[in-house]
Coordinates of C-alpha atoms in Angstrom, one line a residue:
M1 CA 19.5 -7.1 -5.8
V2 CA 15.8 -6.2 -5.9
A3 CA 15.3 -2.5 -6.4
T4 CA 13.6 -0.5 -3.7
D5 CA 10.4 0.1 -5.6
E6 CA 10.1 -3.6 -6.3
Q7 CA 10.7 -4.4 -2.6
Q8 CA 8.0 -1.9 -1.6
Y9 CA 5.6 -3.4 -4.2
L10 CA 6.2 -7.0 -2.9
S11 CA 6.0 -5.9 0.7
D12 CA 2.6 -4.2 0.1
L13 CA 1.4 -7.3 -1.7
E14 CA 2.5 -9.6 1.2
K15 CA 0.6 -7.6 3.8
K16 CA -2.5 -7.4 1.7
L17 CA -2.6 -11.1 0.9
W18 CA -1.7 -12.4 4.4
N19 CA -4.1 -10.1 6.2
A20 CA -7.0 -11.0 3.8
A21 CA -6.1 -14.7 3.9
D22 CA -5.9 -14.6 7.7
K23 CA -9.5 -13.4 7.9
L24 CA -10.7 -16.4 5.9
R25 CA -8.7 -18.9 8.1
S26 CA -11.1 -19.1 11.0
T27 CA -12.7 -22.4 9.9
L28 CA -9.4 -24.3 9.1
D29 CA -6.2 -24.9 11.0
A30 CA -3.0 -23.5 9.6
A31 CA -1.8 -26.9 8.2
Q32 CA -5.0 -27.4 6.1
Y33 CA -5.2 -23.7 5.2
K34 CA -1.6 -23.8 3.9
H35 CA -2.4 -26.4 1.3
T36 CA -5.8 -24.7 0.5
V37 CA -4.2 -21.4 -0.3
L38 CA -1.0 -22.6 -2.0
G39 CA -2.9 -25.0 -4.2
L40 CA -5.0 -22.0 -5.5
V41 CA -1.8 -19.9 -5.8
F42 CA -0.4 -22.6 -8.0
L43 CA -3.5 -22.8 -10.1
K44 CA -3.5 -19.0 -10.6
Y45 CA 0.1 -19.1 -11.7
V46 CA -0.3 -21.8 -14.3
S47 CA -3.4 -20.2 -15.6
D48 CA -1.8 -16.8 -15.9
A49 CA 1.3 -18.2 -17.5
F50 CA -1.0 -19.9 -20.0
D51 CA -2.8 -16.5 -20.7
I52 CA 0.6 -14.7 -21.2
R53 CA 1.7 -17.3 -23.7
K54 CA -1.7 -17.1 -25.4
A55 CA -1.4 -13.3 -25.8
Q56 CA 2.1 -13.8 -27.2
L57 CA 0.9 -16.4 -29.7
E58 CA -2.0 -14.2 -30.8
A59 CA 0.5 -11.4 -31.6
Q60 CA 2.7 -13.9 -33.5
L61 CA -0.2 -15.1 -35.6
K62 CA -0.9 -11.5 -36.6
D63 CA 2.7 -10.5 -37.2
S64 CA 3.7 -10.7 -40.8
S65 CA 7.4 -11.2 -40.0
H66 CA 6.7 -14.2 -37.7
E67 CA 6.8 -17.8 -38.9
Y68 CA 3.3 -18.4 -37.4
Y69 CA 1.7 -15.6 -39.3
L70 CA -1.8 -16.2 -40.6
D71 CA -2.5 -13.7 -43.4
A72 CA -6.0 -12.2 -43.0
E73 CA -6.1 -11.6 -46.8
D74 CA -6.2 -15.3 -47.4
F75 CA -9.6 -15.2 -45.7
G76 CA -12.0 -12.2 -46.0
G77 CA -9.9 -9.6 -44.0
H78 CA -9.3 -9.1 -40.2
N79 CA -13.0 -9.2 -39.3
D80 CA -13.9 -12.2 -41.4
P81 CA -15.6 -14.9 -39.1
E82 CA -13.6 -17.7 -40.8
Y83 CA -10.3 -15.8 -40.1
L84 CA -11.3 -15.2 -36.4
A85 CA -12.3 -18.8 -36.0
E86 CA -9.0 -19.9 -37.4
I87 CA -7.1 -17.7 -35.0
A88 CA -9.2 -19.0 -32.1
A89 CA -8.5 -22.6 -33.2
E90 CA -4.7 -22.0 -33.4
L91 CA -4.8 -20.5 -29.9
E92 CA -6.0 -23.9 -28.6
V93 CA -3.2 -25.9 -30.2
R94 CA -1.3 -27.5 -27.3
D95 CA 2.1 -27.7 -29.0
Y96 CA 2.5 -23.9 -29.1
Y97 CA 2.4 -23.9 -25.3
L98 CA 4.6 -26.9 -24.7
E99 CA 7.4 -25.5 -26.9
T100 CA 7.9 -22.6 -24.4
N101 CA 7.6 -25.0 -21.4
T102 CA 4.2 -23.5 -20.5
F103 CA 1.8 -25.9 -18.8
W104 CA -1.3 -26.7 -21.0
V105 CA -4.4 -25.5 -19.1
P106 CA -7.7 -27.0 -20.2
H107 CA -10.8 -24.7 -20.3
Q108 CA -12.3 -25.8 -17.0
A109 CA -9.0 -25.1 -15.2
R110 CA -8.5 -21.5 -16.4
W111 CA -8.8 -18.9 -13.7
K112 CA -11.5 -17.0 -15.5
F113 CA -13.6 -20.1 -15.5
L114 CA -13.2 -20.5 -11.7
Q115 CA -13.9 -16.8 -11.1
D116 CA -17.0 -16.7 -13.4
N117 CA -18.5 -19.8 -11.8
N118 CA -17.6 -19.9 -8.1
K119 CA -20.9 -18.4 -7.1
T120 CA -23.0 -20.4 -9.6
V121 CA -21.9 -23.8 -8.4
I122 CA -22.9 -23.4 -4.8
G123 CA -25.8 -26.0 -4.7
G124 CA -24.7 -27.6 -7.9
A125 CA -24.7 -26.6 -11.6
D126 CA -24.0 -27.9 -15.2
L127 CA -21.2 -25.8 -16.7
P128 CA -20.3 -25.6 -20.4
I129 CA -16.5 -26.3 -21.1
G130 CA -16.5 -25.7 -24.9
A131 CA -16.9 -28.0 -27.9
G132 CA -20.5 -28.7 -26.9
Q133 CA -19.4 -30.4 -23.6
T134 CA -20.6 -29.7 -20.1
I135 CA -19.5 -30.8 -16.6
K136 CA -21.6 -31.3 -13.5
V137 CA -20.2 -29.5 -10.5
S138 CA -21.7 -29.8 -7.0
S139 CA -19.7 -27.2 -5.0
V140 CA -16.8 -24.7 -5.1
G141 CA -14.5 -27.4 -3.8
H142 CA -15.6 -29.7 -6.6
L143 CA -14.9 -26.9 -9.1
I144 CA -11.3 -26.5 -7.9
D145 CA -10.6 -30.3 -7.6
N146 CA -12.0 -30.7 -11.2
A147 CA -9.6 -27.9 -12.4
L148 CA -6.6 -29.6 -10.7
E149 CA -7.5 -33.0 -12.1
A150 CA -7.8 -31.6 -15.6
I151 CA -4.3 -30.0 -15.4
E152 CA -2.8 -33.2 -14.1
A153 CA -4.4 -35.2 -16.9
D154 CA -2.9 -33.0 -19.5
N155 CA 0.5 -32.5 -17.9
P156 CA 2.2 -35.8 -17.1
K157 CA 5.0 -34.1 -15.1
L158 CA 2.3 -33.0 -12.5
K159 CA 0.7 -36.4 -12.1
G160 CA 0.0 -37.1 -8.4
V161 CA 1.6 -33.7 -7.5
L162 CA -1.5 -31.5 -7.0
N163 CA -3.5 -31.7 -3.7
K164 CA -7.0 -32.5 -4.8
Q165 CA -8.7 -32.3 -1.4
Y166 CA -11.0 -29.2 -1.8
T167 CA -14.3 -31.1 -2.0
R168 CA -13.5 -32.7 1.4
L169 CA -12.7 -29.4 3.2
Q170 CA -15.0 -28.6 6.1
I171 CA -15.3 -24.9 5.1
D172 CA -18.1 -22.6 4.0
Q173 CA -18.3 -22.8 0.2
A174 CA -18.9 -19.1 0.0
K175 CA -15.6 -18.5 1.9
L176 CA -13.8 -20.7 -0.7
G177 CA -15.3 -18.6 -3.4
E178 CA -14.0 -15.5 -1.6
L179 CA -10.5 -17.0 -1.5
I180 CA -10.6 -17.5 -5.3
D181 CA -11.6 -13.8 -5.7
L182 CA -8.9 -12.8 -3.3
I183 CA -6.1 -14.6 -5.1
A184 CA -7.4 -13.1 -8.3
T185 CA -6.3 -9.7 -7.0
I186 CA -2.6 -10.6 -7.3
P187 CA -1.6 -7.9 -9.8
F188 CA 0.8 -8.6 -12.7
N189 CA 1.3 -5.1 -14.0
H190 CA 4.6 -4.1 -12.4
A191 CA 7.1 -2.6 -14.8
S192 CA 10.1 -4.8 -14.0
L193 CA 8.7 -7.9 -12.3
N194 CA 7.0 -10.6 -14.4
S195 CA 4.2 -12.9 -13.2
K196 CA 6.7 -15.7 -12.4
D197 CA 8.7 -13.5 -10.1
I198 CA 5.7 -12.1 -8.3
L199 CA 3.9 -15.4 -7.8
G200 CA 7.2 -17.2 -6.8
H201 CA 7.7 -14.5 -4.2
V202 CA 4.1 -14.8 -2.9
Y203 CA 4.6 -18.6 -2.6
E204 CA 7.9 -18.3 -0.7
Y205 CA 6.5 -15.6 1.6
M206 CA 3.4 -17.6 2.5
L207 CA 5.4 -20.7 3.2
G208 CA 7.4 -18.6 5.8
E209 CA 4.2 -17.2 7.3
F210 CA 2.6 -20.6 7.5
A211 CA 5.7 -21.9 9.3
L212 CA 5.2 -19.2 11.9
A213 CA 1.5 -19.8 12.2
E214 CA 2.0 -23.6 12.6
G215 CA 4.8 -23.2 15.1
K216 CA 6.7 -26.3 15.8
K217 CA 5.1 -28.5 13.1
G218 CA 5.5 -25.8 10.5
G219 CA 9.3 -25.6 10.8
Q220 CA 9.6 -29.2 9.7
F221 CA 9.0 -28.2 6.1
Y222 CA 10.5 -24.7 6.3
T223 CA 14.1 -23.7 6.9
P224 CA 14.7 -19.9 7.5
K225 CA 15.7 -18.3 4.2
S226 CA 18.9 -16.7 5.5
I227 CA 20.3 -20.2 6.6
V228 CA 19.4 -21.7 3.2
S229 CA 21.0 -18.6 1.5
L230 CA 24.2 -19.1 3.6
I231 CA 24.6 -22.8 2.7
V232 CA 23.9 -22.1 -1.0
Q233 CA 26.3 -19.1 -1.1
M234 CA 29.0 -21.1 0.5
L235 CA 28.6 -24.2 -1.8
E236 CA 27.9 -22.2 -5.0
P237 CA 25.9 -24.9 -6.9
F238 CA 26.4 -23.4 -10.4
K239 CA 26.3 -26.6 -12.4
G240 CA 25.8 -30.3 -11.9
R241 CA 23.5 -32.5 -9.8
V242 CA 21.9 -30.9 -6.7
Y243 CA 20.3 -33.2 -4.1
D244 CA 18.3 -32.7 -0.9
P245 CA 17.2 -35.9 0.9
A246 CA 15.0 -34.1 3.4
M247 CA 13.7 -31.4 1.0
G248 CA 10.5 -30.2 2.7
S249 CA 8.9 -27.6 0.4
G250 CA 12.1 -27.3 -1.7
G251 CA 13.7 -24.2 -0.2
F252 CA 17.3 -25.2 -1.1
F253 CA 16.3 -25.6 -4.7
V254 CA 14.6 -22.3 -4.9
Q255 CA 17.5 -20.5 -3.3
S256 CA 19.9 -22.3 -5.7
E257 CA 17.9 -20.9 -8.6
H258 CA 18.0 -17.4 -7.1
F259 CA 21.7 -17.7 -6.7
I260 CA 22.4 -19.0 -10.2
S261 CA 20.2 -16.2 -11.7
E262 CA 21.9 -13.5 -9.7
H263 CA 25.3 -14.6 -10.9
Q264 CA 24.3 -14.9 -14.5
G265 CA 24.4 -18.6 -14.5
K266 CA 22.1 -21.0 -16.4
I267 CA 19.5 -22.9 -14.4
G268 CA 19.4 -25.5 -17.2
E269 CA 23.0 -26.6 -16.2
V270 CA 21.7 -27.8 -12.8
S271 CA 19.7 -31.1 -12.3
I272 CA 17.4 -31.2 -9.2
Y273 CA 16.9 -34.3 -7.1
G274 CA 14.9 -34.5 -3.9
Q275 CA 13.1 -36.8 -1.5
E276 CA 10.4 -36.2 1.1
Y277 CA 8.4 -38.6 3.3
N278 CA 5.3 -36.4 3.9
H279 CA 2.9 -36.7 1.0
T280 CA 1.4 -33.2 1.1
T281 CA 4.8 -31.6 1.6
W282 CA 6.2 -33.6 -1.4
Q283 CA 3.3 -32.1 -3.4
L284 CA 4.1 -28.6 -2.1
A285 CA 7.7 -29.0 -3.2
A286 CA 6.7 -30.1 -6.7
M287 CA 4.4 -27.1 -7.1
N288 CA 7.1 -24.9 -5.8
M289 CA 9.4 -26.1 -8.6
A290 CA 6.7 -25.9 -11.3
I291 CA 5.9 -22.3 -10.4
R292 CA 9.5 -21.4 -11.2
G293 CA 9.8 -23.6 -14.3
I294 CA 12.5 -25.7 -12.6
D295 CA 12.8 -29.3 -13.9
F296 CA 13.0 -31.8 -11.0
N297 CA 13.1 -35.5 -10.1
F298 CA 11.6 -36.1 -6.7
G299 CA 11.4 -39.9 -7.2
K300 CA 8.3 -42.0 -8.0
E301 CA 6.6 -41.2 -4.7
P302 CA 6.9 -39.7 -1.2
A303 CA 9.0 -42.1 0.8
S304 CA 11.4 -42.5 3.8
T305 CA 15.0 -41.7 2.8
Y306 CA 16.2 -44.5 5.1
T307 CA 14.1 -47.4 4.0
N308 CA 13.0 -46.4 0.4
D309 CA 15.8 -44.4 -1.2
Q310 CA 14.3 -42.9 -4.3
H311 CA 17.7 -42.2 -5.9
P312 CA 19.9 -45.2 -5.0
D313 CA 22.4 -44.6 -7.8
L314 CA 22.7 -40.8 -7.6
R315 CA 26.1 -39.3 -6.9
A316 CA 25.4 -35.6 -6.6
D317 CA 27.8 -32.6 -7.0
F318 CA 26.1 -30.6 -4.3
V319 CA 24.1 -32.1 -1.4
M320 CA 22.2 -29.8 1.0
A321 CA 19.7 -30.5 3.7
N322 CA 18.0 -29.5 7.0
P323 CA 16.7 -32.8 8.3
P324 CA 14.8 -33.1 11.6
F325 CA 17.2 -32.6 14.6
N326 CA 18.0 -35.5 16.9
M327 CA 15.4 -37.8 15.3
K328 CA 14.7 -40.9 17.3
E329 CA 13.6 -44.4 16.2
W330 CA 14.6 -43.7 12.6
D331 CA 16.0 -47.1 11.8
A332 CA 13.1 -49.5 11.7
G333 CA 13.7 -51.7 8.7
V334 CA 17.2 -50.4 8.1
S335 CA 20.0 -53.0 7.9
D336 CA 22.9 -52.8 10.3
D337 CA 25.3 -53.4 7.4
D338 CA 23.7 -50.9 5.1
P339 CA 26.4 -49.7 2.6
R340 CA 25.7 -46.1 3.6
W341 CA 27.1 -46.6 7.1
Q342 CA 30.7 -46.6 5.9
Y343 CA 32.0 -44.7 8.9
G344 CA 30.0 -46.5 11.6
R345 CA 26.5 -47.6 12.5
P346 CA 24.5 -44.6 13.7
P347 CA 22.7 -45.1 17.0
S348 CA 19.0 -45.9 17.0
G349 CA 18.2 -43.0 19.4
N350 CA 19.6 -40.2 17.1
A351 CA 19.6 -39.9 13.3
N352 CA 22.1 -37.1 13.0
F353 CA 24.9 -39.3 11.7
A354 CA 22.5 -41.4 9.6
W355 CA 21.6 -38.2 7.7
L356 CA 25.2 -37.2 7.3
Q357 CA 26.4 -40.6 6.1
H358 CA 23.4 -40.9 3.7
M359 CA 24.3 -37.6 2.2
L360 CA 28.0 -38.5 2.0
H361 CA 27.1 -41.8 0.3
H362 CA 25.3 -39.8 -2.4
T363 CA 28.1 -37.3 -2.9
A364 CA 30.2 -37.5 -6.1
P365 CA 34.0 -37.9 -6.0
N366 CA 34.5 -34.1 -6.3
G367 CA 31.2 -33.2 -4.6
S368 CA 30.5 -31.2 -1.5
L369 CA 27.7 -31.2 1.1
G370 CA 26.2 -28.7 3.6
L371 CA 24.1 -30.1 6.4
L372 CA 22.3 -28.3 9.3
L373 CA 22.4 -30.3 12.5
A374 CA 22.0 -29.8 16.2
N375 CA 25.1 -28.6 18.1
G376 CA 25.3 -32.0 20.0
S377 CA 26.6 -33.6 16.7
M378 CA 29.9 -31.7 17.1
S379 CA 30.8 -33.1 20.5
S380 CA 28.6 -36.1 21.4
N381 CA 30.3 -39.4 22.3
T382 CA 27.0 -41.3 22.9
N383 CA 26.5 -44.7 21.3
N384 CA 29.2 -44.6 18.6
E385 CA 28.7 -40.9 17.6
G386 CA 32.2 -39.9 18.8
A387 CA 33.8 -42.8 16.8
I388 CA 31.9 -41.9 13.6
R389 CA 33.0 -38.2 14.0
Q390 CA 36.6 -39.3 14.5
K391 CA 36.5 -41.5 11.4
L392 CA 35.1 -38.6 9.3
I393 CA 37.9 -36.3 10.5
E394 CA 40.7 -38.9 10.0
E395 CA 39.4 -39.6 6.5
D396 CA 39.7 -35.8 5.9
L397 CA 36.1 -35.4 4.8
V398 CA 35.2 -32.4 7.1
E399 CA 35.9 -29.1 5.4
C400 CA 34.3 -26.4 7.6
M401 CA 32.2 -26.1 10.7
V402 CA 29.9 -23.1 11.3
A403 CA 28.4 -22.4 14.8
L404 CA 25.1 -20.5 14.5
P405 CA 23.4 -18.1 16.9
G406 CA 20.3 -19.2 18.8
Q407 CA 16.7 -18.2 18.0
L408 CA 17.0 -18.7 14.2
F409 CA 14.1 -21.2 14.0
T410 CA 10.4 -21.0 14.4
N411 CA 10.1 -24.6 15.4
T412 CA 13.0 -25.3 17.9
Q413 CA 15.2 -23.5 20.4
I414 CA 17.9 -26.3 20.0
P415 CA 21.2 -24.5 19.0
A416 CA 22.4 -25.5 15.6
C417 CA 25.5 -25.7 13.4
I418 CA 26.3 -26.3 9.8
W419 CA 28.7 -29.1 8.7
F420 CA 30.4 -28.7 5.3
L421 CA 32.1 -31.9 4.0
T422 CA 33.9 -32.6 0.7
K423 CA 35.3 -35.7 -0.9
N424 CA 38.2 -33.8 -2.5
K425 CA 40.3 -31.2 -0.6
G426 CA 42.9 -31.3 -3.3
E427 CA 43.8 -28.5 -5.7
R428 CA 41.1 -28.1 -8.4
A429 CA 38.7 -25.7 -10.0
S430 CA 35.2 -25.4 -8.5
A431 CA 31.9 -25.3 -10.4
A432 CA 31.9 -21.5 -9.8
G433 CA 35.4 -21.2 -11.4
R434 CA 37.3 -20.7 -8.1
K435 CA 40.8 -22.2 -7.9
F436 CA 40.9 -24.2 -4.8
R437 CA 44.2 -24.7 -3.1
N438 CA 45.3 -28.0 -1.5
R439 CA 43.5 -28.0 1.9
K440 CA 44.3 -31.6 2.9
G441 CA 44.6 -32.1 6.6
E442 CA 42.9 -28.7 7.4
I443 CA 39.5 -27.7 8.7
L444 CA 38.1 -24.2 8.9
F445 CA 36.1 -23.3 12.1
I446 CA 33.7 -20.3 12.0
D447 CA 32.0 -19.0 15.1
A448 CA 29.0 -17.0 13.8
R449 CA 27.1 -17.0 17.2
N450 CA 27.5 -13.2 17.6
L451 CA 26.2 -12.4 14.1
G452 CA 22.6 -11.5 13.2
Y453 CA 20.0 -9.2 14.7
M454 CA 16.6 -9.7 16.4
K455 CA 13.9 -9.2 13.8
D456 CA 11.2 -9.4 16.5
R457 CA 11.0 -10.4 20.1
V458 CA 11.6 -14.1 19.5
L459 CA 13.4 -14.6 16.1
R460 CA 16.9 -13.8 15.1
D461 CA 18.0 -13.3 11.4
F462 CA 21.2 -12.6 9.4
T463 CA 21.8 -9.5 7.4
P464 CA 23.3 -9.8 3.9
D465 CA 26.6 -8.4 5.4
D466 CA 26.6 -11.3 7.9
L467 CA 26.1 -13.8 5.2
N468 CA 28.8 -12.3 3.1
Q469 CA 31.3 -12.2 6.0
V470 CA 30.9 -15.9 6.6
T471 CA 30.9 -16.8 2.9
E472 CA 33.9 -14.7 2.0
T473 CA 35.9 -16.1 4.9
F474 CA 35.1 -19.7 3.7
H475 CA 36.0 -18.9 0.0
N476 CA 39.2 -17.0 1.0
W477 CA 40.3 -20.0 3.1
Q478 CA 39.5 -22.4 0.2
T479 CA 41.5 -20.4 -2.3
G480 CA 44.1 -18.8 0.0
G481 CA 42.5 -15.4 -0.8
S482 CA 44.2 -12.7 -2.9
D483 CA 47.4 -10.7 -2.5
E484 CA 45.3 -7.8 -1.3
K485 CA 43.1 -9.9 1.0
P486 CA 44.7 -13.2 2.0
Y487 CA 42.9 -15.6 4.4
E488 CA 43.8 -14.9 8.0
D489 CA 42.6 -16.4 11.3
V490 CA 40.5 -13.9 13.4
A491 CA 40.4 -14.5 17.1
G492 CA 36.9 -15.2 18.3
F493 CA 35.6 -15.7 14.7
C494 CA 37.6 -18.1 12.5
K495 CA 40.5 -20.5 12.7
S496 CA 42.1 -22.9 10.3
A497 CA 43.1 -26.0 12.3
E498 CA 45.1 -29.1 11.5
L499 CA 44.5 -32.7 12.5
E500 CA 46.9 -32.6 15.5
Q501 CA 44.9 -29.8 17.1
L502 CA 41.7 -31.8 16.7
Q503 CA 43.3 -34.8 18.3
K504 CA 44.2 -32.7 21.4
H505 CA 40.5 -31.8 21.7
D506 CA 39.3 -35.4 21.3
Y507 CA 37.9 -34.8 17.9
V508 CA 35.3 -32.3 19.1
L509 CA 34.3 -30.0 16.3
T510 CA 32.8 -27.1 18.3
P511 CA 34.2 -23.8 16.7
G512 CA 34.5 -22.1 20.1
R513 CA 37.2 -24.6 21.1
Y514 CA 39.5 -23.4 18.3
V515 CA 38.7 -19.8 17.4
G516 CA 39.5 -18.5 20.9
A517 CA 38.2 -15.3 22.3
A518 CA 38.1 -12.0 20.4
A519 CA 40.8 -9.6 21.5
E520 CA 39.5 -6.8 23.7
E521 CA 40.6 -3.3 22.9
D522 CA 43.0 -1.8 25.4
D523 CA 41.8 1.6 26.6
G524 CA 45.3 2.7 27.4
E525 CA 44.7 3.3 31.1
P526 CA 47.4 1.6 33.3
F527 CA 45.9 -1.1 35.6
A528 CA 47.0 0.5 38.9
E529 CA 45.5 3.9 37.9
K530 CA 42.2 2.2 36.8
M531 CA 41.9 0.3 40.1
A532 CA 42.5 3.4 42.1
R533 CA 39.9 5.4 40.1
L534 CA 37.3 2.6 40.3
T535 CA 37.8 2.1 44.0
N536 CA 37.4 5.8 44.7
Q537 CA 34.2 5.8 42.5
L538 CA 32.9 2.8 44.5
K539 CA 33.6 4.6 47.9
T540 CA 31.7 7.7 46.7
Q541 CA 28.7 5.5 45.7
F542 CA 28.7 3.7 49.1
E543 CA 28.7 7.1 50.9
E544 CA 25.8 8.2 48.7
S545 CA 24.0 5.0 49.5
D546 CA 24.4 5.6 53.3
R547 CA 23.1 9.1 52.9
L548 CA 20.0 8.0 51.0
E549 CA 19.3 5.2 53.5
T550 CA 19.4 7.7 56.4
E551 CA 17.1 10.0 54.5
I552 CA 14.5 7.3 53.8
K553 CA 14.5 6.1 57.4
K554 CA 14.0 9.6 58.6
N555 CA 11.0 10.1 56.2
L556 CA 9.4 6.8 57.2
A557 CA 9.8 7.7 60.9
G558 CA 8.0 11.0 60.2
L559 CA 5.1 8.9 58.9
G560 CA 5.1 6.7 62.1
F561 CA 7.0 3.8 60.6
D562 CA 10.3 2.8 62.3
V563 CA 12.7 0.6 60.2

């Protein structure tokens, strides 16, 4: 958990950045501004990470116990120009940076270069970039695009990833310069947080704020953090292949990294695969991974998951997604006998079961998936949906259904649920080391509609305790729990049901059908006594009502108004 002083520090930083950024937003809409700000945040991060490695390297070159040590006595002492020149030359050797997975940042892409020159280039200027070379720069936007191009050219992993659109922005160049100066104020001198933690947090926070600012459109690339956390905590992706076919800005991958780090796992034991149709969002996700040093495979290009699957042979251990709800006209160019539609052809008017079957197709034999869908997916019988759901149940693929409260999303008021499916309900060990019992023929239903709190007038959120309650219930059910705390059904909250019960409910998967109503506490007062007391109380209230009515009529008559 993040310590209180760290939380305060990050909270202060959030307010400062967002308030200042908001003042500069007047000339751009939120969607443009999102990419403008986050592209610069990324540039600041890679530049700072480079500077941190450079400082480490300089210390190593001067440390007599280190293998990189350059002995000043071999030259003319510590102040000898030849020695200083040799140190400077070594600090520009690319391999020293690549060996620590640090992006190589060319001179014209370093943050100091941008800060030093963002006023100079308004109106055009020739700028020296070292080794006797100069570049011609016509504007602040050109200065930034040039920096991004230089980083892409020197780091193949980032090719095509960075959003080089600053020259085209319809924005006052001086304001763009102000934005560079603003992002330069992100401090990196906290005692226990390093630059990666701070900038990663800033990135995540700003994605959330942009989702709110953009409203409906923003939510397409942003899933509320608590929902992502819930799915990740329940699936526990400790090792293996993790896949999101509708990845947006990569929230599930970021949360998986947080989860692994918090539980002393190794991020290197997880392989990340994703796909995204929107080009700028695909770039955003790649930057999101690069900021955190997470290796990733997002395919050759942004593309439709339905018609241009970027990972056709992938069989992942963990598949997680929040695709667009109830997507229409999704199937142009998709064959009716596509091998992914193993449990039935999804209807053209709704992509819910197309997403689900695509994910299932890409799930490994022992793999599991967590998918956020609209509530209608649990009960709809429209155009083959009921038949597909019945087949999934009969094939014993559905493991758990979670009903969510309303008002969790910035972009839709459609009530949602989470489907958890697995290809192996047999007894086995999970990636997290849990000993799963044989759960064949069983499905767990969790009704979480009464959990959470209103974080403001329109949005609901989960507390950590809410997330833990759902997660622990699921894990206890999977393992059978412990002697001290075995799994038990809780009326109104959770129920382990068998196939016969689902058949009685026509294969509807709505948790409310199975968990029943929470038991109400008995106050101990006999019914006859309670009715007598309440009737007497009501009689007294009627008498008081009559008295007040007479009094009001009398007062109005005194003023000359008869009622």
